[in-house]
mmCIF file of C-alpha atoms in Angstrom:
data_model
loop_
_atom_site.group_PDB
_atom_site.id
_atom_site.type_symbol
_atom_site.label_atom_id
_atom_site.label_comp_id
_atom_site.label_asym_id
_atom_site.label_seq_id
_atom_site.Cartn_x
_atom_site.Cartn_y
_atom_site.Cartn_z
ATOM 1 C CA UNK A 1 55.879 -28.163 298.235
ATOM 2 C CA UNK A 2 54.748 -24.619 298.171
ATOM 3 C CA UNK A 3 56.579 -21.782 296.715
ATOM 4 C CA UNK A 4 56.347 -18.024 297.511
ATOM 5 C CA UNK A 5 56.205 -15.768 294.487
ATOM 6 C CA UNK A 6 57.243 -12.275 294.362
ATOM 7 C CA UNK A 7 56.636 -9.944 291.506
ATOM 8 C CA UNK A 8 58.930 -7.301 290.552
ATOM 9 C CA UNK A 9 58.772 -5.049 287.470
ATOM 10 C CA UNK A 10 61.635 -3.689 285.390
ATOM 11 C CA UNK A 11 61.965 -1.587 282.319
ATOM 12 C CA UNK A 12 62.665 -3.443 278.977
ATOM 13 C CA UNK A 13 63.163 -2.097 275.427
ATOM 14 C CA UNK A 14 62.620 -5.655 273.988
ATOM 15 C CA UNK A 15 60.124 -7.403 276.030
ATOM 16 C CA UNK A 16 56.525 -6.332 275.802
ATOM 17 C CA UNK A 17 54.976 -4.698 278.724
ATOM 18 C CA UNK A 18 53.394 -7.125 281.333
ATOM 19 C CA UNK A 19 55.436 -10.100 279.899
ATOM 20 C CA UNK A 20 57.757 -12.100 282.209
ATOM 21 C CA UNK A 21 61.249 -11.349 281.412
ATOM 22 C CA UNK A 22 62.966 -13.837 283.808
ATOM 23 C CA UNK A 23 62.788 -15.582 287.233
ATOM 24 C CA UNK A 24 65.203 -15.623 290.188
ATOM 25 C CA UNK A 25 66.218 -18.287 290.646
ATOM 26 C CA UNK A 26 66.267 -19.155 286.878
ATOM 27 C CA UNK A 27 63.663 -21.522 285.453
ATOM 28 C CA UNK A 28 64.773 -25.218 285.698
ATOM 29 C CA UNK A 29 66.425 -24.628 289.076
ATOM 30 C CA UNK A 30 65.607 -26.975 291.879
ATOM 31 C CA UNK A 31 64.182 -25.117 294.787
ATOM 32 C CA UNK A 32 63.540 -26.072 298.475
ATOM 33 C CA UNK A 33 60.054 -25.729 300.181
ATOM 34 C CA UNK A 34 58.774 -22.147 300.780
ATOM 35 C CA UNK A 35 61.613 -20.701 298.698
ATOM 36 C CA UNK A 36 60.789 -17.231 297.278
ATOM 37 C CA UNK A 37 60.623 -16.983 293.479
ATOM 38 C CA UNK A 38 60.989 -13.559 292.088
ATOM 39 C CA UNK A 39 59.243 -13.014 288.717
ATOM 40 C CA UNK A 40 60.505 -10.086 286.845
ATOM 41 C CA UNK A 41 57.853 -8.612 284.608
ATOM 42 C CA UNK A 42 58.472 -6.082 281.803
ATOM 43 C CA UNK A 43 57.311 -2.522 282.577
ATOM 44 C CA UNK A 44 57.846 -1.618 278.982
ATOM 45 C CA UNK A 45 60.765 0.664 277.754
ATOM 46 C CA UNK A 46 61.792 3.525 279.896
ATOM 47 C CA UNK A 47 60.095 6.571 278.854
ATOM 48 C CA UNK A 48 61.194 10.284 278.775
ATOM 49 C CA UNK A 49 59.750 13.549 278.037
ATOM 50 C CA UNK A 50 60.883 15.274 274.879
ATOM 51 C CA UNK A 51 62.916 18.239 276.280
ATOM 52 C CA UNK A 52 62.739 21.942 275.163
ATOM 53 C CA UNK A 53 65.267 22.308 272.372
ATOM 54 C CA UNK A 54 63.843 25.551 270.905
ATOM 55 C CA UNK A 55 66.578 28.249 270.169
ATOM 56 C CA UNK A 56 69.414 25.642 270.331
ATOM 57 C CA UNK A 57 71.749 24.841 267.574
ATOM 58 C CA UNK A 58 71.567 21.321 265.886
ATOM 59 C CA UNK A 59 74.766 20.364 267.859
ATOM 60 C CA UNK A 60 73.421 21.616 271.159
ATOM 61 C CA UNK A 61 70.058 19.825 270.559
ATOM 62 C CA UNK A 62 71.909 16.553 269.646
ATOM 63 C CA UNK A 63 73.844 16.863 272.855
ATOM 64 C CA UNK A 64 70.735 17.432 275.044
ATOM 65 C CA UNK A 65 68.932 14.453 273.252
ATOM 66 C CA UNK A 66 71.815 12.199 273.895
ATOM 67 C CA UNK A 67 71.832 13.010 277.718
ATOM 68 C CA UNK A 68 68.066 12.264 277.747
ATOM 69 C CA UNK A 69 68.866 8.849 276.030
ATOM 70 C CA UNK A 70 66.969 10.052 272.782
ATOM 71 C CA UNK A 71 68.453 10.032 269.305
ATOM 72 C CA UNK A 72 68.648 12.928 266.670
ATOM 73 C CA UNK A 73 66.046 12.187 263.899
ATOM 74 C CA UNK A 74 65.660 14.147 260.713
ATOM 75 C CA UNK A 75 66.359 17.926 260.369
ATOM 76 C CA UNK A 76 63.997 19.891 258.359
ATOM 77 C CA UNK A 77 64.350 23.558 257.411
ATOM 78 C CA UNK A 78 61.484 25.942 258.462
ATOM 79 C CA UNK A 79 60.542 29.572 258.156
ATOM 80 C CA UNK A 80 60.575 31.708 261.205
ATOM 81 C CA UNK A 81 60.015 35.339 262.019
ATOM 82 C CA UNK A 82 61.576 35.114 265.454
ATOM 83 C CA UNK A 83 63.982 32.135 265.680
ATOM 84 C CA UNK A 84 67.482 32.813 264.201
ATOM 85 C CA UNK A 85 68.787 30.925 261.312
ATOM 86 C CA UNK A 86 70.293 27.471 262.294
ATOM 87 C CA UNK A 87 68.421 27.274 265.580
ATOM 88 C CA UNK A 88 65.614 24.863 266.483
ATOM 89 C CA UNK A 89 62.202 26.228 266.062
ATOM 90 C CA UNK A 90 60.260 22.865 267.348
ATOM 91 C CA UNK A 91 60.510 19.125 267.817
ATOM 92 C CA UNK A 92 58.459 16.274 266.346
ATOM 93 C CA UNK A 93 57.138 14.826 268.797
ATOM 94 C CA UNK A 94 56.310 17.960 270.563
ATOM 95 C CA UNK A 95 57.818 19.276 273.805
ATOM 96 C CA UNK A 96 56.986 17.158 276.899
ATOM 97 C CA UNK A 97 55.652 14.212 275.002
ATOM 98 C CA UNK A 98 56.300 11.000 276.694
ATOM 99 C CA UNK A 99 58.454 8.693 274.347
ATOM 100 C CA UNK A 100 60.418 5.614 274.786
ATOM 101 C CA UNK A 101 64.186 5.898 275.574
ATOM 102 C CA UNK A 102 66.083 5.667 272.206
ATOM 103 C CA UNK A 103 63.254 7.335 270.251
ATOM 104 C CA UNK A 104 64.258 9.638 267.535
ATOM 105 C CA UNK A 105 63.315 13.222 267.817
ATOM 106 C CA UNK A 106 62.968 15.302 264.623
ATOM 107 C CA UNK A 107 63.891 18.903 264.487
ATOM 108 C CA UNK A 108 62.587 21.872 262.574
ATOM 109 C CA UNK A 109 65.469 24.282 262.239
ATOM 110 C CA UNK A 110 65.032 28.067 261.126
ATOM 111 C CA UNK A 111 66.220 28.869 257.718
ATOM 112 C CA UNK A 112 66.162 32.635 258.832
ATOM 113 C CA UNK A 113 63.382 33.219 256.345
ATOM 114 C CA UNK A 114 59.738 34.240 256.305
ATOM 115 C CA UNK A 115 57.162 33.916 253.625
ATOM 116 C CA UNK A 116 56.190 37.368 252.494
ATOM 117 C CA UNK A 117 52.580 37.714 251.580
ATOM 118 C CA UNK A 118 51.337 39.659 248.510
ATOM 119 C CA UNK A 119 49.443 42.575 249.828
ATOM 120 C CA UNK A 120 48.942 44.578 246.510
ATOM 121 C CA UNK A 121 45.443 45.708 246.082
ATOM 122 C CA UNK A 122 44.715 45.495 249.749
ATOM 123 C CA UNK A 123 43.609 48.052 252.160
ATOM 124 C CA UNK A 124 46.549 49.544 254.166
ATOM 125 C CA UNK A 125 45.300 48.110 257.470
ATOM 126 C CA UNK A 126 44.657 44.676 255.922
ATOM 127 C CA UNK A 127 48.308 44.821 254.376
ATOM 128 C CA UNK A 128 49.974 46.039 257.557
ATOM 129 C CA UNK A 129 48.161 43.220 259.623
ATOM 130 C CA UNK A 130 49.261 40.480 257.034
ATOM 131 C CA UNK A 131 53.030 41.738 257.254
ATOM 132 C CA UNK A 132 52.889 41.933 261.058
ATOM 133 C CA UNK A 133 51.246 38.424 261.560
ATOM 134 C CA UNK A 134 53.352 36.152 264.022
ATOM 135 C CA UNK A 135 54.453 34.001 261.055
ATOM 136 C CA UNK A 136 55.878 37.004 259.091
ATOM 137 C CA UNK A 137 56.683 39.780 261.626
ATOM 138 C CA UNK A 138 58.092 42.242 259.132
ATOM 139 C CA UNK A 139 58.308 46.008 259.920
ATOM 140 C CA UNK A 140 56.186 48.060 257.526
ATOM 141 C CA UNK A 141 56.439 51.762 256.404
ATOM 142 C CA UNK A 142 53.904 53.204 254.075
ATOM 143 C CA UNK A 143 54.687 55.879 251.501
ATOM 144 C CA UNK A 144 53.810 56.974 247.890
ATOM 145 C CA UNK A 145 56.079 56.478 244.855
ATOM 146 C CA UNK A 146 55.688 60.160 243.913
ATOM 147 C CA UNK A 147 54.514 63.443 245.236
ATOM 148 C CA UNK A 148 50.794 63.577 246.107
ATOM 149 C CA UNK A 149 48.984 66.961 245.425
ATOM 150 C CA UNK A 150 46.062 65.650 247.688
ATOM 151 C CA UNK A 151 45.901 62.972 250.296
ATOM 152 C CA UNK A 152 47.613 59.512 250.195
ATOM 153 C CA UNK A 153 45.273 56.631 248.953
ATOM 154 C CA UNK A 154 44.511 53.626 251.110
ATOM 155 C CA UNK A 155 45.072 50.791 248.698
ATOM 156 C CA UNK A 156 48.563 49.279 248.398
ATOM 157 C CA UNK A 157 49.751 49.397 244.895
ATOM 158 C CA UNK A 158 53.205 47.840 245.287
ATOM 159 C CA UNK A 159 55.671 46.484 247.811
ATOM 160 C CA UNK A 160 59.354 46.819 248.327
ATOM 161 C CA UNK A 161 59.876 43.091 249.136
ATOM 162 C CA UNK A 162 58.405 40.848 246.558
ATOM 163 C CA UNK A 163 55.997 38.045 247.795
ATOM 164 C CA UNK A 164 57.943 34.883 248.628
ATOM 165 C CA UNK A 165 60.820 33.986 250.867
ATOM 166 C CA UNK A 166 62.780 37.010 252.393
ATOM 167 C CA UNK A 167 65.130 37.275 255.232
ATOM 168 C CA UNK A 168 63.433 37.599 258.588
ATOM 169 C CA UNK A 169 63.084 41.053 259.834
ATOM 170 C CA UNK A 170 63.414 42.551 256.433
ATOM 171 C CA UNK A 171 61.911 46.247 256.381
ATOM 172 C CA UNK A 172 59.099 46.434 253.963
ATOM 173 C CA UNK A 173 57.769 49.671 252.210
ATOM 174 C CA UNK A 174 54.104 49.556 251.023
ATOM 175 C CA UNK A 175 53.543 51.991 248.285
ATOM 176 C CA UNK A 176 49.970 53.550 247.962
ATOM 177 C CA UNK A 177 48.771 55.760 245.338
ATOM 178 C CA UNK A 178 47.470 59.402 245.566
ATOM 179 C CA UNK A 179 43.669 60.042 245.980
ATOM 180 C CA UNK A 180 42.330 61.778 242.939
#
């Protein structure tokens, strides 16, 4: 008696890739000569690419994940100079990563704050660069605390927004001394 075997693959979340899931007709069935037996082999779990969720609210992101057959993982607060508070900055795994259906995608959501650097005792140009860095992005103005008889100095002596967390977009005044 000869049997003809046909191989078909189908996705499975539970059966390891390249492992036989089932046969058609099922094992133990009596078959006639030259009957085709189809062997279904696991192609592994269906995979999907992590979608772009940047700029969405947690609720919107959860909805997109559900339609992609992914689940919402942990939500972590993060600083951002540009993404509004409550909106997604990035995902872990990252955008376009291939993951199995049902995988959890973690969100980093903006807290609407940036980490203000301490620029005291820096040269004005260094201080301005530190404040305008992509992760900080704060508008800067420079002035002296009092009237200068001569020219303004070039070293920052104080800053209007203290080092540490501050609301994104906060205007910062850098104070310089007077040249003697």
